[in-house]
mmCIF file of C-alpha atoms and ligand atoms in Angstrom:
data_model
loop_
_atom_site.group_PDB
_atom_site.id
_atom_site.type_symbol
_atom_site.label_atom_id
_atom_site.label_comp_id
_atom_site.label_asym_id
_atom_site.label_seq_id
_atom_site.Cartn_x
_atom_site.Cartn_y
_atom_site.Cartn_z
ATOM 1 C CA UNK A 248 0.000 0.000 0.000
ATOM 2 C CA UNK A 249 1.209 3.516 -0.757
ATOM 3 C CA UNK A 250 2.026 5.792 2.179
ATOM 4 C CA UNK A 251 0.519 8.797 0.411
ATOM 5 C CA UNK A 252 -1.874 9.188 -2.522
ATOM 6 C CA UNK A 253 -4.428 11.570 -4.030
ATOM 7 C CA UNK A 254 -8.156 10.962 -4.112
ATOM 8 C CA UNK A 255 -10.102 14.235 -3.987
ATOM 9 C CA UNK A 256 -7.474 15.450 -1.483
ATOM 10 C CA UNK A 257 -4.329 13.988 0.044
ATOM 11 C CA UNK A 258 -4.592 10.675 1.848
ATOM 12 C CA UNK A 259 -1.764 9.548 4.082
ATOM 13 C CA UNK A 260 -1.155 6.734 6.484
ATOM 14 C CA UNK A 261 -1.070 8.458 9.885
ATOM 15 C CA UNK A 262 2.288 7.344 11.291
ATOM 16 C CA UNK A 263 1.598 8.829 14.725
ATOM 17 C CA UNK A 264 -0.882 5.974 15.217
ATOM 18 C CA UNK A 265 1.529 3.147 14.319
ATOM 19 C CA UNK A 266 2.131 0.404 15.311
ATOM 20 C CA UNK A 267 -1.159 0.283 17.224
ATOM 21 C CA UNK A 268 -3.511 1.299 14.425
ATOM 22 C CA UNK A 269 -3.414 1.658 10.638
ATOM 23 C CA UNK A 270 -5.407 4.825 10.170
ATOM 24 C CA UNK A 271 -5.634 6.979 7.037
ATOM 25 C CA UNK A 272 -5.716 10.741 7.338
ATOM 26 C CA UNK A 273 -7.315 12.907 4.660
ATOM 27 C CA UNK A 274 -6.077 16.462 4.089
ATOM 28 C CA UNK A 275 -8.424 18.798 2.218
ATOM 29 C CA UNK A 276 -6.666 21.983 3.325
ATOM 30 C CA UNK A 277 -3.008 23.012 3.213
ATOM 31 C CA UNK A 278 -3.167 23.739 6.972
ATOM 32 C CA UNK A 279 -4.136 20.114 7.603
ATOM 33 C CA UNK A 280 -1.192 18.889 5.538
ATOM 34 C CA UNK A 281 1.251 21.247 7.270
ATOM 35 C CA UNK A 282 -0.018 20.052 10.647
ATOM 36 C CA UNK A 283 0.398 16.410 9.534
ATOM 37 C CA UNK A 284 3.991 17.143 8.432
ATOM 38 C CA UNK A 285 4.859 18.973 11.663
ATOM 39 C CA UNK A 286 3.514 16.220 13.902
ATOM 40 C CA UNK A 287 5.196 13.531 11.718
ATOM 41 C CA UNK A 288 1.965 11.851 10.590
ATOM 42 C CA UNK A 289 3.874 11.826 7.280
ATOM 43 C CA UNK A 290 7.662 11.848 7.515
ATOM 44 C CA UNK A 291 10.861 10.589 5.945
ATOM 45 C CA UNK A 292 12.580 12.664 3.256
ATOM 46 C CA UNK A 293 11.169 10.997 0.082
ATOM 47 C CA UNK A 294 7.624 10.801 1.510
ATOM 48 C CA UNK A 295 7.919 14.496 2.338
ATOM 49 C CA UNK A 296 8.904 15.175 -1.277
ATOM 50 C CA UNK A 297 5.623 13.613 -2.412
ATOM 51 C CA UNK A 298 3.730 15.409 0.377
ATOM 52 C CA UNK A 299 5.172 18.752 -0.719
ATOM 53 C CA UNK A 300 4.274 18.009 -4.335
ATOM 54 C CA UNK A 301 0.692 16.980 -3.534
ATOM 55 C CA UNK A 302 0.490 19.967 -1.179
ATOM 56 C CA UNK A 303 0.881 22.436 -4.057
ATOM 57 C CA UNK A 304 -1.778 20.522 -6.006
ATOM 58 C CA UNK A 305 -4.017 20.732 -2.939
ATOM 59 C CA UNK A 306 -3.592 24.516 -2.827
ATOM 60 C CA UNK A 307 -4.910 24.639 -6.425
ATOM 61 C CA UNK A 308 -8.159 22.921 -5.409
ATOM 62 C CA UNK A 309 -8.558 24.612 -2.041
ATOM 63 C CA UNK A 310 -10.875 27.413 -3.237
ATOM 64 C CA UNK A 311 -12.277 29.136 -6.315
ATOM 65 C CA UNK A 312 -10.165 31.682 -8.172
ATOM 66 C CA UNK A 313 -11.292 34.660 -10.256
ATOM 67 C CA UNK A 314 -8.404 34.313 -12.701
ATOM 68 C CA UNK A 315 -5.066 32.470 -13.168
ATOM 69 C CA UNK A 316 -3.004 35.410 -11.796
ATOM 70 C CA UNK A 317 -4.905 35.414 -8.511
ATOM 71 C CA UNK A 318 -4.456 31.639 -8.355
ATOM 72 C CA UNK A 319 -0.722 31.792 -9.045
ATOM 73 C CA UNK A 320 -0.158 34.303 -6.230
ATOM 74 C CA UNK A 321 -2.193 32.131 -3.911
ATOM 75 C CA UNK A 322 -0.349 28.898 -4.659
ATOM 76 C CA UNK A 323 3.058 30.616 -4.422
ATOM 77 C CA UNK A 324 2.224 31.752 -0.883
ATOM 78 C CA UNK A 325 0.864 28.308 0.077
ATOM 79 C CA UNK A 326 3.933 26.627 -1.444
ATOM 80 C CA UNK A 327 6.203 28.627 0.837
ATOM 81 C CA UNK A 328 4.242 27.604 3.911
ATOM 82 C CA UNK A 329 4.433 23.918 2.937
ATOM 83 C CA UNK A 330 8.147 24.036 2.085
ATOM 84 C CA UNK A 331 8.917 25.552 5.485
ATOM 85 C CA UNK A 332 6.912 23.060 7.528
ATOM 86 C CA UNK A 333 10.155 21.206 8.376
ATOM 87 C CA UNK A 334 13.583 22.653 7.559
ATOM 88 C CA UNK A 335 16.127 19.824 7.339
ATOM 89 C CA UNK A 336 14.972 17.317 4.697
ATOM 90 C CA UNK A 337 15.615 19.111 1.407
ATOM 91 C CA UNK A 338 13.143 16.830 -0.403
ATOM 92 C CA UNK A 339 10.116 18.663 0.975
ATOM 93 C CA UNK A 340 11.130 21.913 -0.720
ATOM 94 C CA UNK A 341 12.219 19.995 -3.851
ATOM 95 C CA UNK A 342 8.737 18.454 -4.248
ATOM 96 C CA UNK A 343 7.035 21.804 -3.654
ATOM 97 C CA UNK A 344 9.284 23.654 -6.079
ATOM 98 C CA UNK A 345 8.941 21.118 -8.875
ATOM 99 C CA UNK A 346 5.144 21.261 -8.906
ATOM 100 C CA UNK A 347 5.033 25.021 -8.399
ATOM 101 C CA UNK A 348 7.356 25.716 -11.332
ATOM 102 C CA UNK A 349 5.266 23.550 -13.664
ATOM 103 C CA UNK A 350 1.942 24.883 -12.431
ATOM 104 C CA UNK A 351 2.990 28.496 -12.963
ATOM 105 C CA UNK A 352 3.119 27.755 -16.721
ATOM 106 C CA UNK A 353 -0.626 27.075 -16.778
ATOM 107 C CA UNK A 354 -2.837 29.556 -18.649
ATOM 108 C CA UNK A 355 -6.187 28.909 -17.009
ATOM 109 C CA UNK A 356 -7.367 27.879 -13.539
ATOM 110 C CA UNK A 357 -8.332 24.444 -14.843
ATOM 111 C CA UNK A 358 -5.042 23.991 -16.682
ATOM 112 C CA UNK A 359 -3.014 24.946 -13.588
ATOM 113 C CA UNK A 360 -4.944 22.385 -11.519
ATOM 114 C CA UNK A 361 -4.361 19.685 -14.112
ATOM 115 C CA UNK A 362 -0.640 20.411 -14.467
ATOM 116 C CA UNK A 363 -0.104 20.516 -10.692
ATOM 117 C CA UNK A 364 -1.866 17.249 -10.008
ATOM 118 C CA UNK A 365 -0.196 15.455 -12.923
ATOM 119 C CA UNK A 366 3.237 16.586 -11.782
ATOM 120 C CA UNK A 367 2.557 15.537 -8.175
ATOM 121 C CA UNK A 368 1.400 12.094 -9.347
ATOM 122 C CA UNK A 369 4.536 11.837 -11.476
ATOM 123 C CA UNK A 370 6.789 12.659 -8.513
ATOM 124 C CA UNK A 371 5.053 10.032 -6.376
ATOM 125 C CA UNK A 372 5.386 7.311 -9.034
ATOM 126 C CA UNK A 373 9.001 8.262 -9.724
ATOM 127 C CA UNK A 374 9.772 7.754 -6.047
ATOM 128 C CA UNK A 375 8.692 4.120 -6.214
ATOM 129 C CA UNK A 376 10.747 3.521 -9.378
ATOM 130 C CA UNK A 377 13.891 5.146 -8.020
ATOM 131 C CA UNK A 378 13.628 3.237 -4.731
ATOM 132 C CA UNK A 379 13.525 0.000 -6.699
ATOM 133 C CA UNK A 380 16.702 1.116 -8.477
ATOM 134 C CA UNK A 381 18.386 2.087 -5.188
ATOM 135 C CA UNK A 382 17.413 -1.356 -3.909
ATOM 136 C CA UNK A 383 18.870 -3.127 -6.913
ATOM 137 C CA UNK A 384 22.175 -1.226 -6.807
ATOM 138 C CA UNK A 385 22.505 -1.397 -3.040
ATOM 139 C CA UNK A 386 21.739 -5.114 -2.822
ATOM 140 C CA UNK A 387 25.192 -5.673 -4.365
ATOM 141 C CA UNK A 388 26.675 -4.421 -1.100
ATOM 142 C CA UNK A 389 24.911 -7.091 0.948
ATOM 143 C CA UNK A 390 25.871 -10.754 1.206
ATOM 144 C CA UNK A 391 23.909 -13.784 2.250
ATOM 145 C CA UNK A 392 23.997 -14.035 6.049
ATOM 146 C CA UNK A 393 24.777 -10.353 6.749
ATOM 147 C CA UNK A 394 23.679 -8.685 9.966
ATOM 148 C CA UNK A 395 22.625 -5.151 9.060
ATOM 149 C CA UNK A 396 22.035 -2.355 11.520
ATOM 150 C CA UNK A 397 19.653 0.380 10.441
ATOM 151 C CA UNK A 398 18.542 3.603 12.047
ATOM 152 C CA UNK A 399 15.248 5.509 12.088
ATOM 153 C CA UNK A 400 12.780 4.403 9.385
ATOM 154 C CA UNK A 401 13.728 4.402 5.721
ATOM 155 C CA UNK A 402 11.177 1.955 4.366
ATOM 156 C CA UNK A 403 7.759 2.083 2.717
ATOM 157 C CA UNK A 404 6.602 4.476 5.408
ATOM 158 C CA UNK A 405 9.388 6.989 4.763
ATOM 159 C CA UNK A 406 8.825 6.917 0.993
ATOM 160 C CA UNK A 407 5.861 6.440 -1.301
ATOM 161 C CA UNK A 408 6.691 2.716 -1.344
ATOM 162 C CA UNK A 409 9.561 0.201 -1.007
ATOM 163 C CA UNK A 410 12.055 2.434 0.804
ATOM 164 C CA UNK A 411 15.696 3.481 0.444
ATOM 165 C CA UNK A 412 17.939 1.803 3.051
ATOM 166 C CA UNK A 413 15.180 -0.690 3.863
ATOM 167 C CA UNK A 414 14.555 -0.951 0.117
ATOM 168 C CA UNK A 415 18.107 -2.279 -0.256
ATOM 169 C CA UNK A 416 17.427 -4.881 2.414
ATOM 170 C CA UNK A 417 14.121 -5.794 0.719
ATOM 171 C CA UNK A 418 15.859 -6.136 -2.662
ATOM 172 C CA UNK A 419 18.660 -8.282 -1.221
ATOM 173 C CA UNK A 420 16.075 -10.571 0.366
ATOM 174 C CA UNK A 421 14.132 -10.683 -2.913
ATOM 175 C CA UNK A 422 17.376 -11.922 -4.517
ATOM 176 C CA UNK A 423 17.395 -14.793 -2.056
ATOM 177 C CA UNK A 424 19.917 -13.494 0.489
ATOM 178 C CA UNK A 425 19.264 -14.059 4.159
ATOM 179 C CA UNK A 426 19.633 -10.773 6.026
ATOM 180 C CA UNK A 427 19.234 -10.196 9.746
ATOM 181 C CA UNK A 428 18.148 -6.648 10.488
ATOM 182 C CA UNK A 429 18.931 -4.854 13.739
ATOM 183 C CA UNK A 430 16.712 -1.804 14.199
ATOM 184 C CA UNK A 431 17.729 0.923 16.639
ATOM 185 C CA UNK A 432 14.659 2.227 18.436
ATOM 186 C CA UNK A 433 15.578 5.814 17.447
ATOM 187 C CA UNK A 434 14.703 7.971 20.410
ATOM 188 C CA UNK A 435 12.854 10.170 21.053
ATOM 189 C CA UNK A 436 10.063 9.457 18.535
ATOM 190 C CA UNK A 437 10.926 5.797 18.037
ATOM 191 C CA UNK A 438 10.696 5.617 14.244
ATOM 192 C CA UNK A 439 12.878 2.485 14.507
ATOM 193 C CA UNK A 440 10.806 0.540 17.012
ATOM 194 C CA UNK A 441 7.379 1.834 15.972
ATOM 195 C CA UNK A 442 7.796 1.953 12.197
ATOM 196 C CA UNK A 443 10.810 -0.074 10.986
ATOM 197 C CA UNK A 444 9.971 -3.103 13.145
ATOM 198 C CA UNK A 445 6.295 -2.812 12.211
ATOM 199 C CA UNK A 446 6.841 -2.716 8.456
ATOM 200 C CA UNK A 447 9.591 -5.362 8.360
ATOM 201 C CA UNK A 448 7.587 -7.779 10.486
ATOM 202 C CA UNK A 449 4.552 -7.189 8.261
ATOM 203 C CA UNK A 450 6.717 -8.323 5.333
ATOM 204 C CA UNK A 451 8.076 -11.316 7.253
ATOM 205 C CA UNK A 452 11.621 -9.895 7.382
ATOM 206 C CA UNK A 453 13.666 -10.910 10.413
ATOM 207 C CA UNK A 454 14.257 -7.898 12.652
ATOM 208 C CA UNK A 455 15.661 -7.496 16.145
ATOM 209 C CA UNK A 456 14.913 -4.329 18.086
ATOM 210 C CA UNK A 457 17.778 -2.786 20.048
ATOM 211 C CA UNK A 458 18.142 0.389 22.072
ATOM 212 C CA UNK A 459 20.149 3.131 20.386
ATOM 213 C CA UNK A 460 22.846 2.626 23.000
ATOM 214 C CA UNK A 461 23.170 -1.084 22.047
ATOM 215 C CA UNK A 462 24.625 -0.171 18.627
ATOM 216 C CA UNK A 463 28.130 -0.597 20.056
ATOM 217 C CA UNK A 464 27.649 -4.010 21.611
ATOM 218 C CA UNK A 465 26.063 -5.572 18.497
ATOM 219 C CA UNK A 466 29.021 -4.399 16.428
ATOM 220 C CA UNK A 467 31.592 -5.471 19.008
ATOM 221 C CA UNK A 468 30.004 -8.931 19.284
ATOM 222 C CA UNK A 469 29.974 -9.342 15.479
ATOM 223 C CA UNK A 470 26.173 -9.572 15.308
ATOM 224 C CA UNK A 471 26.235 -6.745 12.785
ATOM 225 C CA UNK A 472 28.694 -6.465 9.878
ATOM 226 C CA UNK A 473 27.099 -3.609 7.887
ATOM 227 C CA UNK A 474 25.180 -0.407 8.603
ATOM 228 C CA UNK A 475 22.731 1.215 6.170
ATOM 229 C CA UNK A 476 20.911 4.454 6.857
ATOM 230 C CA UNK A 477 18.955 6.987 4.828
ATOM 231 C CA UNK A 478 19.492 10.732 4.505
ATOM 232 C CA UNK A 479 17.525 13.933 4.815
ATOM 233 C CA UNK A 480 20.040 16.122 3.027
ATOM 234 C CA UNK A 481 23.423 15.316 1.494
ATOM 235 C CA UNK A 482 25.635 18.393 1.316
ATOM 236 C CA UNK A 483 29.197 18.967 0.075
ATOM 237 C CA UNK A 484 30.834 17.714 3.256
ATOM 238 C CA UNK A 485 28.478 14.994 4.445
ATOM 239 C CA UNK A 486 25.075 13.694 5.350
ATOM 240 C CA UNK A 487 22.230 14.931 7.551
ATOM 241 C CA UNK A 488 20.062 12.190 8.977
ATOM 242 C CA UNK A 489 18.085 11.342 12.098
ATOM 243 C CA UNK A 490 19.684 12.329 15.391
ATOM 244 C CA UNK A 491 21.953 9.497 16.519
ATOM 245 C CA UNK A 492 23.189 8.583 13.032
ATOM 246 C CA UNK A 493 26.519 10.310 13.663
ATOM 247 C CA UNK A 494 27.146 8.230 16.801
ATOM 248 C CA UNK A 495 26.350 5.023 14.886
ATOM 249 C CA UNK A 496 28.763 6.069 12.095
ATOM 250 C CA UNK A 497 31.558 6.652 14.599
ATOM 251 C CA UNK A 498 30.993 3.276 16.268
ATOM 252 C CA UNK A 499 30.879 1.535 12.859
ATOM 253 C CA UNK A 500 34.132 3.203 11.797
ATOM 254 C CA UNK A 501 35.826 2.224 15.061
ATOM 255 C CA UNK A 502 34.848 -1.396 14.383
ATOM 256 C CA UNK A 503 35.788 -1.143 10.649
ATOM 257 C CA UNK A 504 32.201 -1.938 9.686
ATOM 258 C CA UNK A 505 30.980 -0.341 6.405
ATOM 259 C CA UNK A 506 28.616 2.557 6.952
ATOM 260 C CA UNK A 507 26.381 3.001 3.886
ATOM 261 C CA UNK A 508 23.939 5.797 3.066
ATOM 262 C CA UNK A 509 21.011 5.307 0.657
ATOM 263 C CA UNK A 510 19.118 8.235 -0.843
ATOM 264 C CA UNK A 511 17.653 9.477 -4.115
ATOM 265 C CA UNK A 512 19.475 12.227 -6.010
ATOM 266 C CA UNK A 513 16.795 14.712 -4.917
ATOM 267 C CA UNK A 514 18.293 14.500 -1.399
ATOM 268 C CA UNK A 515 21.569 15.981 -2.687
ATOM 269 C CA UNK A 516 22.016 19.674 -2.015
ATOM 270 C CA UNK A 517 25.587 20.192 -3.160
ATOM 271 C CA UNK A 518 25.286 23.978 -3.222
ATOM 272 C CA UNK A 519 25.380 23.865 0.547
ATOM 273 C CA UNK A 520 27.868 22.812 3.207
ATOM 274 C CA UNK A 521 26.945 21.545 6.661
ATOM 275 C CA UNK A 522 27.158 24.966 8.355
ATOM 276 C CA UNK A 523 24.412 26.313 6.090
ATOM 277 C CA UNK A 524 21.760 23.729 6.972
ATOM 278 C CA UNK A 525 19.152 24.329 9.655
ATOM 279 C CA UNK A 526 18.800 21.402 12.031
ATOM 280 C CA UNK A 527 15.217 21.167 13.213
ATOM 281 C CA UNK A 528 14.849 21.435 16.982
ATOM 282 C CA UNK A 529 11.733 19.863 18.413
ATOM 283 C CA UNK A 530 9.729 20.358 21.587
ATOM 284 C CA UNK A 531 10.756 19.424 25.121
ATOM 285 C CA UNK A 532 7.659 17.249 25.606
ATOM 286 C CA UNK A 533 9.183 14.615 23.258
ATOM 287 C CA UNK A 534 11.906 13.992 25.841
ATOM 288 C CA UNK A 535 10.217 14.483 29.141
ATOM 289 C CA UNK A 536 7.039 12.485 28.501
ATOM 290 C CA UNK A 537 6.228 8.987 27.290
ATOM 291 C CA UNK A 538 2.488 9.341 26.659
ATOM 292 C CA UNK A 539 1.268 10.850 29.931
ATOM 293 C CA UNK A 540 4.147 9.477 31.981
ATOM 294 C CA UNK A 541 6.731 12.001 33.099
ATOM 295 C CA UNK A 542 10.257 10.733 32.346
ATOM 296 C CA UNK A 543 12.233 13.701 33.690
ATOM 297 C CA UNK A 544 11.697 16.657 36.029
ATOM 298 C CA UNK A 545 9.053 18.772 34.287
ATOM 299 C CA UNK A 546 11.214 21.902 34.205
ATOM 300 C CA UNK A 547 14.523 20.268 33.193
ATOM 301 C CA UNK A 548 16.518 22.094 30.507
ATOM 302 C CA UNK A 549 16.172 20.192 27.197
ATOM 303 C CA UNK A 550 18.065 20.145 23.868
ATOM 304 C CA UNK A 551 16.194 18.113 21.239
ATOM 305 C CA UNK A 552 17.740 18.327 17.744
ATOM 306 C CA UNK A 553 15.909 16.065 15.281
ATOM 307 C CA UNK A 554 18.907 15.471 12.989
ATOM 308 C CA UNK A 555 22.686 15.336 13.061
ATOM 309 C CA UNK A 556 25.498 15.561 10.568
ATOM 310 C CA UNK A 557 27.887 12.759 9.589
ATOM 311 C CA UNK A 558 31.028 13.845 7.706
ATOM 312 C CA UNK A 559 31.827 12.141 4.405
ATOM 313 C CA UNK A 560 34.994 10.686 5.937
ATOM 314 C CA UNK A 561 32.788 8.263 7.902
ATOM 315 C CA UNK A 562 30.673 7.207 4.896
ATOM 316 C CA UNK A 563 31.811 4.043 3.052
ATOM 317 C CA UNK A 564 29.432 4.441 0.075
ATOM 318 C CA UNK A 565 26.326 6.321 -1.028
ATOM 319 C CA UNK A 566 23.673 4.434 -2.989
ATOM 320 C CA UNK A 567 21.407 6.392 -5.336
ATOM 321 C CA UNK A 568 19.078 5.409 -8.170
ATOM 322 C CA UNK A 569 22.006 5.984 -10.543
ATOM 323 C CA UNK A 570 24.426 3.583 -8.842
ATOM 324 C CA UNK A 571 26.887 3.421 -5.963
ATOM 325 C CA UNK A 572 29.290 6.250 -5.141
ATOM 326 C CA UNK A 573 32.504 5.359 -3.360
ATOM 327 C CA UNK A 574 35.163 7.646 -1.837
ATOM 328 C CA UNK A 575 36.702 9.895 -2.952
ATOM 329 C CA UNK A 576 33.316 11.370 -3.748
ATOM 330 C CA UNK A 577 34.238 13.363 -6.886
ATOM 331 C CA UNK A 578 30.765 14.908 -7.395
ATOM 332 C CA UNK A 579 31.166 16.615 -4.033
ATOM 333 C CA UNK A 580 34.114 18.640 -5.352
ATOM 334 C CA UNK A 581 32.010 20.438 -7.972
ATOM 335 C CA UNK A 582 31.512 24.087 -7.140
ATOM 336 C CA UNK A 583 27.957 25.370 -7.000
HETATM 337 O O1 LIG B 742 12.029 12.980 11.515
HETATM 338 P P1 LIG B 742 11.840 11.964 10.420
HETATM 339 O O2 LIG B 742 11.174 10.733 10.885
HETATM 340 O O3 LIG B 742 11.199 12.570 9.194
HETATM 341 O O4 LIG B 742 13.327 11.576 10.004
HETATM 342 C C1 LIG B 742 13.506 10.661 8.963
HETATM 343 C C2 LIG B 742 14.916 10.277 8.748
HETATM 344 O O5 LIG B 742 15.823 10.806 9.357
HETATM 345 C C3 LIG B 742 15.184 9.267 7.667
HETATM 346 O O6 LIG B 742 16.312 8.517 7.985
HETATM 347 C C4 LIG B 742 15.417 10.000 6.335
HETATM 348 O O7 LIG B 742 14.385 10.906 6.081
HETATM 349 C C5 LIG B 742 15.544 9.061 5.196
HETATM 350 S S1 LIG B 742 13.992 8.277 4.840
HETATM 351 C C6 LIG B 742 14.217 7.307 3.447
#
């Protein structure tokens, strides 16, 4: 099943409800979509690309317009709001921009609507195709019997379907390799335990849940011999991904275990270096509560960055839909 699709509005699988309930959420207004993005009902860089794309289409259908000019001004303003809903994953803005640019060529209200929706549908289908390609390329890095540690959620739920890092694992298994997956729980929002374990188990893929702090012991004991993660933005000097990825990369490097990154080319933002990227900081309640249970003194000082940065020197290879990049990463030397 697709994580996000269009049917008289945007439908998405509400990931805040998983793994307890599979519940679809329908967005008929841009505000509803922005709220869904902010609370992570839809999340993961490639899924956000599709959400951004459908979001611009949604703005086109949100109300009546007197003429195309009025409509274009309206959708430009809505596009900015959607693109800024979360700052770190570049894909959100990429999806928004792609649909907006196309739609602005429309000559009538109806034509703009048609162009926007067609482009959004195209982006969503392309995501599935490119994930299959990432899977096929990346599967070459995995051998029968590997123990693979993964972080956060990079599967069907983080994309329109199939996944990036988890897509590689799926493709390797499809080729007949036996892979044991170790999923870090990924505090504080537990995308690993709630989402990765849920979707792998649904597919009958062997997965073992570990705490984030157990990443070291599974590598030291030889239970894991490869790490694959996704990315939210790949810049000139490295990779932004879910908070905790950097620590995993350091532990993997210490143990001489390959640390692979899987992402579509739309995640690359080579005009920027790490200092120029905004790392989303999220609310204190994510750390001090588990449901209604208080986990820390209510007024404790909290720092809750949602992402961190891993320098290229710690990355053994980057898998995209076009193939596998190995160090030295020549494309990263190109000047913007
Ligand atoms: O905050 P999230 O859940 O949107 O963070 C997601 C990640 O960090 C993923 O690893 C990344 O987007 C790649 S998903 C294929």
